[in-house]
Amino acid sequence: MNNADLTLTSPITRALQVENPLLCLTILWHPELERIGDQTIITGQNLAISRYHPLFSKPEQPGLALGHGGISRSPLELSVDLQGGVTIAVQAGRMLVELDGKEIQGNHYLQPDQISNGTILGLGRAVLLCLHWLTALPKNNAIDGLIGVGSSTQKVRDLIRQVAATDTTVLLLGETGTGKEVVAQSIHSLSLRKHKPLVSVNMAALNDDLAAADLFGAAKGAYTGAQTARNGFFQEAEEATLFLDEIGNAPASVQPMLLRVLETGDYRPLGATKDLTTTARIIAATDQDLYGGGFNPALLRRLESFVINLPPLRNRREDLGVLIMHLMQSPSLNNIANKNLSFSLLTQFALYDWPGNIRQLRHFLKRVLLGMANNETPAFSSLIDSPPQRITYSAEPTNACSPPTPSSTEKQTRKKLNELTEEDVINALEDNEWNIQSAAQALGISRPSMYKLMEVNSQIRRVGKISAEEIQQARRAANNDIEVCASLLKTPAEALRRHLRGLDLNTKYTIG
């Protein structure tokens, strides 16, 4: 192939539209850290990658070549066929070329669906590129906390801006750790209600017997112990936004009541004699399948007014580089951040499928940085049950990594729910940085069961009953690390985050 046969890509700023999905190369890692997230679009059938071309850029910025001295002047050639498959041709030379962590030579063919998973190219043990499909052109559309350069992240940002200024009910669907609470906060922050609080309710944490009173309030004497009238979350969220997190775990008894509120705006506090009308805007979120039959179907239809699906991290591999950089610059990691992460470690981060999504990425990165701060050499395989093993240049597409599964020994030694002690629950929370979902998975129980065990655990504290002064002291001792602070206070990290936001002590969150 000669230079006349090569169609070099133009900078992103010159690409006008996407009629069909286009191939894109995103810089996941580069020794010049400001280059991370730069992209180039493959607009022709052939592309030569070398030290000097193509040009990579961010939206509305001039393009620059990769430029690094470890990248050969002799081009690595990509050829795209009519079916969307790509042939990678490696020329003989001194530059080491890796495809999904494996050194390659000669020609290798990638099926279109293999590229859908995000294919990782390593050049000269210095630069990591992600080859992926592009369905929407990059543009400047930044929203605090929503980090990513890929099409799926961009579409989420577009949907947020589309719905934020309305009072439409929004349903957020996505796996645990994909950033549903961050999206809810973004919708609220961009809405006309931004000067009012975002009132967050974890529906899985509601007591079945008192859920109606918690949500809608109660009159004096409405139930045993109700010595005074109390307001519910709906009254607290008047003219503001009410975020119903874990809506899939809403007690069955309150689902018809929620349906009535969404249909008419009216509700009646427990034991009251007349209705109240709410002005709260509703955002709901869940990581569960609400279409499986157990959830109130009429309520689901009402919640579906505007749905935003949050993609898992394994489907947005092109975002990993900018996410890692952003997390390392966050207040909780910046004090231990070491940007000299090894190429090998970064490659393994890029190849892993992250069943816990952004939350798991942050936890893993934190452990690695803490190890490096103690002059230890981190091994990615030590963080999980088994390291990632994806080889995408095989003749047939390979399956993505499955989440690590417990060994047979672990399954045999797991205790039954009624056998779990207070110490078992505390240890699980400590081992999982006081994240309830992760601790529940470690114990092999459901999230609602975890909440029930926490309610009766004498060592676990409700964040609302901890003084602001004690929280401040713990926060200073933890150096603003929410998970460490949660451990010191013996309270769940998720609840602590929401409480700090309410106290205006911690307003910046990042989950991709």
Short mmCIF file of C-alpha atoms in Angstrom, two decimals:
data_model
loop_
_atom_site.label_atom_id
_atom_site.label_comp_id
_atom_site.label_asym_id
_atom_site.label_seq_id
_atom_site.Cartn_x
_atom_site.Cartn_y
_atom_site.Cartn_z
CA MET A 1 0.00 0.00 0.00
CA ASN A 2 1.43 3.42 -0.94
CA ASN A 3 0.68 6.87 0.34
CA ALA A 4 -1.60 7.61 -2.61
CA ASP A 5 -3.93 4.86 -1.42
CA LEU A 6 -4.24 6.30 2.10
CA THR A 7 -7.11 8.57 3.04
CA LEU A 8 -5.90 10.45 6.10
CA THR A 9 -8.54 11.62 8.50
CA SER A 10 -9.34 15.25 9.03
CA PRO A 11 -9.52 16.78 12.51
CA ILE A 12 -12.84 16.27 14.26
CA THR A 13 -13.75 19.91 13.74
CA ARG A 14 -14.05 19.25 10.00
CA ALA A 15 -16.40 16.27 10.24
CA LEU A 16 -19.93 17.51 9.62
CA GLN A 17 -22.36 14.65 10.13
CA VAL A 18 -22.74 10.95 10.86
CA GLU A 19 -25.14 9.20 8.52
CA ASN A 20 -23.83 5.77 9.48
CA PRO A 21 -21.59 4.71 12.38
CA LEU A 22 -18.00 5.76 11.81
CA LEU A 23 -14.81 4.26 13.13
CA CYS A 24 -12.99 6.40 15.65
CA LEU A 25 -9.66 6.23 17.45
CA THR A 26 -9.54 7.74 20.95
CA ILE A 27 -6.33 8.29 22.91
CA LEU A 28 -6.78 6.41 26.19
CA TRP A 29 -3.29 7.21 27.45
CA HIS A 30 -0.38 9.33 26.30
CA PRO A 31 2.79 10.48 28.10
CA GLU A 32 1.54 14.03 27.45
CA LEU A 33 -1.49 13.76 29.72
CA GLU A 34 -3.38 16.62 28.08
CA ARG A 35 -3.66 14.45 24.94
CA ILE A 36 -5.82 11.88 26.72
CA GLY A 37 -9.30 11.95 25.17
CA ASP A 38 -8.18 13.33 21.80
CA GLN A 39 -9.86 11.60 18.87
CA THR A 40 -9.63 11.09 15.14
CA ILE A 41 -12.33 9.77 12.81
CA ILE A 42 -11.63 7.25 10.05
CA THR A 43 -13.52 8.75 7.12
CA GLY A 44 -12.06 6.58 4.38
CA GLN A 45 -11.28 2.92 3.86
CA ASN A 46 -7.63 3.19 4.89
CA LEU A 47 -5.69 4.87 7.65
CA ALA A 48 -1.97 5.00 8.43
CA ILE A 49 -1.01 5.56 12.07
CA SER A 50 2.50 6.84 12.70
CA ARG A 51 4.31 9.42 14.76
CA TYR A 52 3.22 12.16 12.36
CA HIS A 53 -0.34 11.32 11.35
CA PRO A 54 -3.29 11.24 11.58
CA LEU A 55 -4.28 14.32 13.56
CA PHE A 56 -6.03 13.81 16.90
CA SER A 57 -8.01 16.58 18.56
CA LYS A 58 -10.75 17.56 20.98
CA PRO A 59 -13.84 19.36 19.67
CA GLU A 60 -13.10 22.86 18.35
CA GLN A 61 -9.36 22.47 18.90
CA PRO A 62 -6.57 22.12 16.32
CA GLY A 63 -5.39 18.61 15.55
CA LEU A 64 -2.01 17.23 16.56
CA ALA A 65 -0.24 14.02 15.60
CA LEU A 66 0.66 11.48 18.28
CA GLY A 67 4.17 12.84 18.16
CA HIS A 68 5.74 10.61 20.81
CA GLY A 69 9.26 9.39 20.08
CA GLY A 70 8.35 5.81 20.97
CA ILE A 71 5.99 5.61 18.01
CA SER A 72 7.52 4.58 14.70
CA ARG A 73 7.71 6.78 11.65
CA SER A 74 6.69 3.72 9.63
CA PRO A 75 2.90 3.57 9.67
CA LEU A 76 0.65 0.96 11.19
CA GLU A 77 -2.06 0.51 8.57
CA LEU A 78 -5.79 -0.01 9.11
CA SER A 79 -8.03 -1.10 6.23
CA VAL A 80 -11.82 -1.07 6.54
CA ASP A 81 -13.91 -3.43 4.41
CA LEU A 82 -17.51 -2.94 3.25
CA GLN A 83 -18.85 -5.01 6.15
CA GLY A 84 -17.14 -2.80 8.72
CA GLY A 85 -14.37 -5.23 9.57
CA VAL A 86 -10.84 -3.89 10.00
CA THR A 87 -7.51 -5.40 9.00
CA ILE A 88 -4.52 -4.22 11.02
CA ALA A 89 -1.21 -4.50 9.15
CA VAL A 90 1.93 -4.28 11.30
CA GLN A 91 5.11 -3.54 9.42
CA ALA A 92 8.42 -4.99 10.51
CA GLY A 93 10.18 -2.56 12.76
CA ARG A 94 11.32 -1.79 16.26
CA MET A 95 7.96 -0.51 17.59
CA LEU A 96 6.07 -3.01 19.69
CA VAL A 97 2.39 -3.16 18.69
CA GLU A 98 -0.14 -4.76 21.03
CA LEU A 99 -3.74 -5.65 20.32
CA ASP A 100 -5.83 -6.09 23.46
CA GLY A 101 -2.65 -6.61 25.47
CA LYS A 102 -1.09 -9.19 23.12
CA GLU A 103 1.92 -8.45 20.94
CA ILE A 104 1.07 -8.81 17.26
CA GLN A 105 2.94 -8.93 13.99
CA GLY A 106 1.76 -9.16 10.40
CA ASN A 107 -1.96 -8.87 9.59
CA HIS A 108 -4.90 -9.30 11.96
CA TYR A 109 -8.61 -9.04 11.20
CA LEU A 110 -11.26 -7.56 13.51
CA GLN A 111 -14.95 -8.35 13.12
CA PRO A 112 -17.35 -5.35 13.34
CA ASP A 113 -18.91 -6.62 16.58
CA GLN A 114 -15.47 -7.01 18.13
CA ILE A 115 -14.89 -3.32 17.53
CA SER A 116 -18.21 -2.64 19.26
CA ASN A 117 -16.57 -3.81 22.51
CA GLY A 118 -13.76 -1.28 22.02
CA THR A 119 -10.45 -2.67 20.75
CA ILE A 120 -7.27 -1.54 22.52
CA LEU A 121 -4.13 -0.76 20.52
CA GLY A 122 -0.84 -0.28 22.33
CA LEU A 123 1.94 1.52 20.48
CA GLY A 124 5.53 1.43 21.62
CA ARG A 125 4.58 0.67 25.24
CA ALA A 126 3.73 4.37 25.54
CA VAL A 127 0.41 5.20 23.87
CA LEU A 128 -2.93 3.43 24.23
CA LEU A 129 -5.64 3.89 21.60
CA CYS A 130 -9.22 2.62 21.59
CA LEU A 131 -10.76 1.70 18.23
CA HIS A 132 -14.55 2.01 18.48
CA TRP A 133 -17.69 3.00 16.63
CA LEU A 134 -18.89 6.58 16.61
CA THR A 135 -22.63 7.30 16.29
CA ALA A 136 -22.62 10.99 17.24
CA LEU A 137 -19.97 13.55 16.47
CA PRO A 138 -18.03 14.89 19.47
CA LYS A 139 -18.97 18.37 20.65
CA ASN A 140 -18.50 20.66 23.61
CA ASN A 141 -21.39 19.82 25.92
CA ALA A 142 -19.79 19.57 29.35
CA ILE A 143 -21.89 18.72 32.41
CA ASP A 144 -20.27 18.56 35.83
CA GLY A 145 -19.54 14.99 36.91
CA LEU A 146 -20.46 13.36 33.57
CA ILE A 147 -17.08 12.51 32.12
CA GLY A 148 -16.60 10.89 28.73
CA VAL A 149 -15.75 11.49 25.09
CA GLY A 150 -17.74 8.68 23.47
CA SER A 151 -21.08 8.82 21.68
CA SER A 152 -23.05 7.14 24.48
CA THR A 153 -21.90 9.64 27.11
CA GLN A 154 -22.59 12.50 24.76
CA LYS A 155 -26.13 11.23 24.16
CA VAL A 156 -26.76 11.07 27.91
CA ARG A 157 -25.64 14.68 28.25
CA ASP A 158 -27.92 15.69 25.37
CA LEU A 159 -30.90 13.97 27.02
CA ILE A 160 -30.16 15.67 30.34
CA ARG A 161 -30.18 19.10 28.69
CA GLN A 162 -33.34 18.20 26.78
CA VAL A 163 -35.36 17.29 29.87
CA ALA A 164 -33.79 19.43 32.60
CA ALA A 165 -35.79 22.62 31.97
CA THR A 166 -39.12 20.76 32.04
CA ASP A 167 -41.10 19.29 34.93
CA THR A 168 -41.30 15.90 33.22
CA THR A 169 -40.89 12.80 35.37
CA VAL A 170 -37.59 11.06 34.54
CA LEU A 171 -36.68 7.38 34.95
CA LEU A 172 -32.98 6.55 35.07
CA LEU A 173 -32.06 2.97 34.20
CA GLY A 174 -28.57 1.55 34.59
CA GLU A 175 -26.40 -0.96 36.38
CA THR A 176 -25.00 -0.21 39.81
CA GLY A 177 -22.15 2.28 39.65
CA THR A 178 -23.11 3.86 36.31
CA GLY A 179 -23.85 7.27 37.84
CA LYS A 180 -27.62 7.49 38.26
CA GLU A 181 -27.41 9.81 41.25
CA VAL A 182 -24.95 12.05 39.39
CA VAL A 183 -27.38 12.28 36.47
CA ALA A 184 -30.25 13.12 38.84
CA GLN A 185 -28.12 15.87 40.39
CA SER A 186 -27.24 17.19 36.92
CA ILE A 187 -30.89 17.33 35.84
CA HIS A 188 -31.75 19.22 39.00
CA SER A 189 -28.77 21.59 38.70
CA LEU A 190 -29.76 22.53 35.14
CA SER A 191 -33.45 22.96 35.97
CA LEU A 192 -35.42 26.01 37.08
CA ARG A 193 -35.52 24.37 40.52
CA LYS A 194 -31.76 24.49 41.00
CA HIS A 195 -32.03 26.99 43.86
CA LYS A 196 -34.10 24.47 45.82
CA PRO A 197 -32.68 21.25 47.31
CA LEU A 198 -32.53 17.88 45.62
CA VAL A 199 -34.28 15.62 48.13
CA SER A 200 -32.95 12.06 47.83
CA VAL A 201 -34.79 8.99 49.11
CA ASN A 202 -33.41 5.47 49.00
CA MET A 203 -36.57 3.43 48.49
CA ALA A 204 -34.81 0.20 49.46
CA ALA A 205 -34.05 1.65 52.88
CA LEU A 206 -37.68 2.47 53.73
CA ASN A 207 -39.28 0.42 56.47
CA ASP A 208 -42.29 -1.40 55.01
CA ASP A 209 -44.56 -0.33 57.89
CA LEU A 210 -43.57 3.34 57.86
CA ALA A 211 -42.84 3.86 54.15
CA ALA A 212 -46.11 5.73 53.56
CA ALA A 213 -45.44 8.07 56.48
CA ASP A 214 -41.85 8.63 55.35
CA LEU A 215 -42.95 9.59 51.85
CA PHE A 216 -46.24 11.38 52.44
CA GLY A 217 -46.11 12.45 56.08
CA ALA A 218 -48.46 11.54 58.90
CA ALA A 219 -50.98 13.20 61.19
CA LYS A 220 -50.62 13.13 64.94
CA GLY A 221 -51.67 9.72 66.27
CA ALA A 222 -51.64 8.12 62.81
CA TYR A 223 -49.58 5.22 64.17
CA THR A 224 -48.10 4.09 67.46
CA GLY A 225 -45.50 6.61 68.54
CA ALA A 226 -46.72 9.44 66.27
CA GLN A 227 -47.03 12.02 69.02
CA THR A 228 -46.83 14.94 66.61
CA ALA A 229 -47.63 15.48 62.95
CA ARG A 230 -44.69 14.93 60.62
CA ASN A 231 -43.88 16.01 57.09
CA GLY A 232 -42.88 13.48 54.48
CA PHE A 233 -40.34 13.64 51.69
CA PHE A 234 -42.93 14.99 49.25
CA GLN A 235 -43.55 18.00 51.48
CA GLU A 236 -39.82 18.45 51.96
CA ALA A 237 -39.40 18.58 48.17
CA GLU A 238 -42.06 21.24 47.53
CA GLU A 239 -41.07 23.31 44.47
CA ALA A 240 -37.89 21.23 44.33
CA THR A 241 -36.85 17.83 42.98
CA LEU A 242 -37.54 14.48 44.65
CA PHE A 243 -35.11 11.73 43.71
CA LEU A 244 -36.54 8.25 44.33
CA ASP A 245 -33.44 6.08 44.17
CA GLU A 246 -33.78 2.27 44.01
CA ILE A 247 -37.39 2.66 42.89
CA GLY A 248 -37.42 -1.04 42.01
CA ASN A 249 -37.25 -1.76 45.75
CA ALA A 250 -40.21 0.48 46.64
CA PRO A 251 -42.48 -1.37 49.11
CA ALA A 252 -45.53 -2.77 47.33
CA SER A 253 -47.81 -0.93 49.76
CA VAL A 254 -46.72 2.51 48.55
CA GLN A 255 -46.56 1.83 44.83
CA PRO A 256 -50.30 2.60 44.28
CA MET A 257 -49.85 5.80 46.31
CA LEU A 258 -46.92 6.84 44.11
CA LEU A 259 -49.05 6.12 41.05
CA ARG A 260 -51.77 8.46 42.33
CA VAL A 261 -49.25 11.25 42.97
CA LEU A 262 -47.86 10.93 39.44
CA GLU A 263 -51.33 10.86 37.89
CA THR A 264 -53.01 13.66 39.85
CA GLY A 265 -50.35 15.38 41.95
CA ASP A 266 -52.45 14.64 45.04
CA TYR A 267 -51.61 12.53 48.08
CA ARG A 268 -52.91 12.14 51.60
CA PRO A 269 -50.63 12.00 54.66
CA LEU A 270 -51.15 8.93 56.82
CA GLY A 271 -54.12 9.48 59.16
CA ALA A 272 -55.01 12.87 57.61
CA THR A 273 -58.54 13.86 56.57
CA LYS A 274 -57.75 15.77 53.39
CA ASP A 275 -55.41 15.61 50.43
CA LEU A 276 -52.38 17.72 49.72
CA THR A 277 -51.06 18.63 46.28
CA THR A 278 -47.36 18.32 45.51
CA THR A 279 -45.29 20.57 43.29
CA ALA A 280 -42.24 18.29 43.48
CA ARG A 281 -40.59 17.13 40.28
CA ILE A 282 -39.94 13.35 40.33
CA ILE A 283 -36.76 11.60 39.19
CA ALA A 284 -36.61 7.85 39.80
CA ALA A 285 -33.73 5.43 39.32
CA THR A 286 -33.09 1.71 39.49
CA ASP A 287 -30.58 -0.95 38.52
CA GLN A 288 -33.33 -3.58 38.41
CA ASP A 289 -35.46 -4.91 35.56
CA LEU A 290 -38.84 -3.27 36.22
CA TYR A 291 -40.40 -5.19 33.35
CA GLY A 292 -40.10 -8.59 34.97
CA GLY A 293 -43.59 -8.58 36.46
CA GLY A 294 -43.01 -7.76 40.13
CA PHE A 295 -43.29 -3.98 39.81
CA ASN A 296 -46.62 -2.15 39.53
CA PRO A 297 -47.11 -1.92 35.74
CA ALA A 298 -49.30 1.19 35.87
CA LEU A 299 -46.69 2.99 37.99
CA LEU A 300 -44.00 1.91 35.54
CA ARG A 301 -45.94 3.43 32.66
CA ARG A 302 -46.16 6.73 34.54
CA LEU A 303 -42.45 6.70 35.33
CA GLU A 304 -41.67 6.13 31.64
CA SER A 305 -42.48 9.72 30.68
CA PHE A 306 -38.79 10.25 29.90
CA VAL A 307 -36.28 7.42 30.19
CA ILE A 308 -32.49 7.79 30.22
CA ASN A 309 -30.52 4.56 29.91
CA LEU A 310 -27.03 4.85 31.38
CA PRO A 311 -24.52 2.66 29.53
CA PRO A 312 -22.23 0.33 31.49
CA LEU A 313 -18.54 1.13 31.43
CA ARG A 314 -17.75 -1.96 29.34
CA ASN A 315 -19.79 -0.36 26.51
CA ARG A 316 -17.92 2.94 26.72
CA ARG A 317 -14.32 1.77 26.86
CA GLU A 318 -13.24 4.89 24.96
CA ASP A 319 -14.06 6.93 28.09
CA LEU A 320 -11.64 5.09 30.37
CA GLY A 321 -8.65 7.39 29.89
CA VAL A 322 -10.47 10.63 30.68
CA LEU A 323 -12.28 8.93 33.57
CA ILE A 324 -9.02 7.74 35.14
CA MET A 325 -7.48 11.20 34.80
CA HIS A 326 -10.56 12.88 36.26
CA LEU A 327 -10.76 10.47 39.19
CA MET A 328 -7.06 10.98 39.97
CA GLN A 329 -7.69 14.72 40.12
CA SER A 330 -10.71 14.36 42.43
CA PRO A 331 -10.34 15.63 46.03
CA SER A 332 -10.33 12.14 47.53
CA LEU A 333 -7.54 10.84 45.27
CA ASN A 334 -5.55 13.93 44.37
CA ASN A 335 -3.49 13.80 47.54
CA ILE A 336 -2.24 10.30 46.68
CA ALA A 337 -2.35 10.60 42.89
CA ASN A 338 0.68 9.36 40.99
CA LYS A 339 0.21 9.88 37.29
CA ASN A 340 3.14 7.58 36.43
CA LEU A 341 0.91 4.54 36.15
CA SER A 342 2.64 1.70 34.34
CA PHE A 343 1.69 0.96 30.74
CA SER A 344 0.96 -2.65 31.66
CA LEU A 345 -1.41 -1.64 34.44
CA LEU A 346 -3.18 0.88 32.23
CA THR A 347 -3.63 -1.77 29.54
CA GLN A 348 -5.27 -4.10 32.04
CA PHE A 349 -7.52 -1.29 33.25
CA ALA A 350 -8.52 -0.71 29.62
CA LEU A 351 -9.27 -4.39 28.99
CA TYR A 352 -11.28 -5.14 32.13
CA ASP A 353 -15.07 -5.09 31.77
CA TRP A 354 -15.82 -3.42 35.15
CA PRO A 355 -18.94 -5.20 36.44
CA GLY A 356 -19.12 -2.53 39.16
CA ASN A 357 -18.72 0.25 36.57
CA ILE A 358 -17.37 3.69 37.58
CA ARG A 359 -17.66 3.00 41.30
CA GLN A 360 -15.51 -0.12 40.94
CA LEU A 361 -13.03 1.73 38.72
CA ARG A 362 -12.63 4.38 41.40
CA HIS A 363 -12.12 1.79 44.16
CA PHE A 364 -9.53 -0.13 42.13
CA LEU A 365 -7.70 3.06 41.19
CA LYS A 366 -7.64 4.15 44.81
CA ARG A 367 -6.11 0.84 45.92
CA VAL A 368 -3.47 1.08 43.20
CA LEU A 369 -2.54 4.65 44.14
CA LEU A 370 -2.37 3.81 47.83
CA GLY A 371 -0.05 0.92 47.02
CA MET A 372 2.17 3.15 44.90
CA ALA A 373 2.28 5.73 47.69
CA ASN A 374 3.73 2.95 49.89
CA ASN A 375 6.32 2.07 47.23
CA GLU A 376 4.54 -1.13 46.33
CA THR A 377 4.20 -2.43 42.78
CA PRO A 378 0.48 -2.93 42.22
CA ALA A 379 -0.68 -6.07 40.41
CA PHE A 380 -4.06 -5.78 38.74
CA SER A 381 -4.66 -9.51 39.13
CA SER A 382 -4.45 -9.12 42.91
CA LEU A 383 -7.49 -6.81 42.85
CA ILE A 384 -9.84 -9.34 41.27
CA ASP A 385 -10.42 -13.08 41.24
CA SER A 386 -8.98 -13.43 37.74
CA PRO A 387 -7.37 -10.94 35.33
CA PRO A 388 -9.10 -9.97 32.07
CA GLN A 389 -8.44 -12.19 29.09
CA ARG A 390 -9.84 -10.73 25.90
CA ILE A 391 -8.16 -11.57 22.59
CA THR A 392 -10.16 -9.75 19.94
CA TYR A 393 -8.11 -10.73 16.89
CA SER A 394 -9.34 -14.32 16.82
CA ALA A 395 -11.37 -15.55 13.84
CA GLU A 396 -14.61 -15.49 15.82
CA PRO A 397 -15.75 -12.71 18.18
CA THR A 398 -14.83 -13.32 21.79
CA ASN A 399 -17.18 -12.94 24.71
CA ALA A 400 -16.64 -10.01 27.05
CA CYS A 401 -15.33 -10.69 30.51
CA SER A 402 -17.88 -11.84 33.03
CA PRO A 403 -17.89 -10.38 36.52
CA PRO A 404 -15.67 -12.32 38.91
CA THR A 405 -17.60 -15.19 40.47
CA PRO A 406 -17.03 -16.72 43.88
CA SER A 407 -15.08 -19.94 43.98
CA SER A 408 -16.80 -23.15 44.99
CA THR A 409 -15.11 -22.93 48.39
CA GLU A 410 -16.52 -19.46 48.97
CA LYS A 411 -20.01 -20.65 47.99
CA GLN A 412 -19.83 -23.52 50.45
CA THR A 413 -18.70 -21.34 53.35
CA ARG A 414 -21.22 -18.54 52.85
CA LYS A 415 -23.62 -18.19 55.74
CA LYS A 416 -27.39 -18.11 55.56
CA LEU A 417 -29.15 -14.82 56.24
CA ASN A 418 -30.19 -15.80 59.77
CA GLU A 419 -26.62 -16.91 60.54
CA LEU A 420 -24.99 -13.57 59.74
CA THR A 421 -23.69 -11.78 62.82
CA GLU A 422 -23.22 -8.06 63.40
CA GLU A 423 -19.50 -8.53 62.85
CA ASP A 424 -20.14 -10.26 59.51
CA VAL A 425 -22.10 -7.24 58.34
CA ILE A 426 -19.53 -4.75 59.63
CA ASN A 427 -16.64 -6.68 58.05
CA ALA A 428 -18.43 -6.84 54.69
CA LEU A 429 -19.01 -3.08 54.78
CA GLU A 430 -15.40 -2.40 55.77
CA ASP A 431 -14.10 -4.65 52.99
CA ASN A 432 -16.28 -2.82 50.45
CA GLU A 433 -15.64 0.75 51.59
CA TRP A 434 -19.09 0.99 53.20
CA ASN A 435 -20.85 0.54 49.89
CA ILE A 436 -24.12 -1.28 50.61
CA GLN A 437 -24.60 -2.96 47.22
CA SER A 438 -21.03 -4.31 47.14
CA ALA A 439 -21.25 -5.51 50.75
CA ALA A 440 -24.55 -7.27 50.04
CA GLN A 441 -23.00 -9.03 47.05
CA ALA A 442 -20.03 -10.08 49.17
CA LEU A 443 -22.41 -11.63 51.71
CA GLY A 444 -24.53 -13.24 48.98
CA ILE A 445 -27.74 -11.46 50.01
CA SER A 446 -30.09 -8.95 48.42
CA ARG A 447 -29.80 -5.23 49.00
CA PRO A 448 -33.13 -5.06 50.91
CA SER A 449 -31.91 -7.87 53.18
CA MET A 450 -28.73 -5.91 53.75
CA TYR A 451 -30.73 -2.89 54.84
CA LYS A 452 -32.69 -5.01 57.31
CA LEU A 453 -29.49 -6.36 58.83
CA MET A 454 -28.11 -2.84 59.08
CA GLU A 455 -31.23 -1.55 60.83
CA VAL A 456 -30.78 -3.99 63.71
CA ASN A 457 -26.99 -3.69 63.87
CA SER A 458 -26.02 -1.85 67.05
CA GLN A 459 -22.71 -0.66 65.58
CA ILE A 460 -24.09 1.00 62.44
CA ARG A 461 -25.23 4.60 62.82
CA ARG A 462 -27.82 6.58 60.89
CA VAL A 463 -26.08 9.56 59.36
CA GLY A 464 -28.96 11.87 60.30
CA LYS A 465 -28.27 11.21 63.97
CA ILE A 466 -24.57 12.13 63.76
CA SER A 467 -23.75 15.72 64.66
CA ALA A 468 -22.36 18.04 62.00
CA GLU A 469 -19.35 18.67 64.22
CA GLU A 470 -18.50 14.97 64.43
CA ILE A 471 -18.93 14.60 60.68
CA GLN A 472 -16.59 17.53 60.11
CA GLN A 473 -13.98 16.04 62.42
CA ALA A 474 -14.18 12.66 60.68
CA ARG A 475 -13.99 14.32 57.29
CA ARG A 476 -10.82 16.16 58.25
CA ALA A 477 -9.30 12.98 59.69
CA ALA A 478 -10.17 11.14 56.45
CA ASN A 479 -8.69 13.92 54.32
CA ASN A 480 -12.03 14.35 52.52
CA ASP A 481 -12.18 10.68 51.50
CA ILE A 482 -15.87 9.76 51.76
CA GLU A 483 -15.26 6.02 52.15
CA VAL A 484 -12.71 6.50 54.94
CA CYS A 485 -15.01 9.03 56.61
CA ALA A 486 -17.89 6.53 56.40
CA SER A 487 -15.71 3.89 58.06
CA LEU A 488 -14.77 6.24 60.89
CA LEU A 489 -18.41 7.16 61.49
CA LYS A 490 -19.75 3.61 60.93
CA THR A 491 -22.38 4.85 58.47
CA PRO A 492 -23.02 3.93 54.79
CA ALA A 493 -21.00 5.94 52.28
CA GLU A 494 -23.99 6.57 49.99
CA ALA A 495 -26.08 8.10 52.77
CA LEU A 496 -23.09 10.15 53.93
CA ARG A 497 -22.60 11.59 50.44
CA ARG A 498 -26.23 12.69 50.26
CA HIS A 499 -26.09 14.12 53.78
CA LEU A 500 -22.94 16.11 53.02
CA ARG A 501 -24.56 17.52 49.92
CA GLY A 502 -27.45 18.69 52.07
CA LEU A 503 -25.02 20.35 54.46
CA ASP A 504 -23.25 22.01 51.52
CA LEU A 505 -20.02 20.38 52.68
CA ASN A 506 -19.39 18.36 49.58
CA THR A 507 -20.93 19.45 46.29
CA LYS A 508 -18.73 17.78 43.68
CA TYR A 509 -19.24 14.16 42.71
CA THR A 510 -17.89 12.20 39.80
CA ILE A 511 -19.22 8.98 38.44
CA GLY A 512 -18.64 9.27 34.79
#
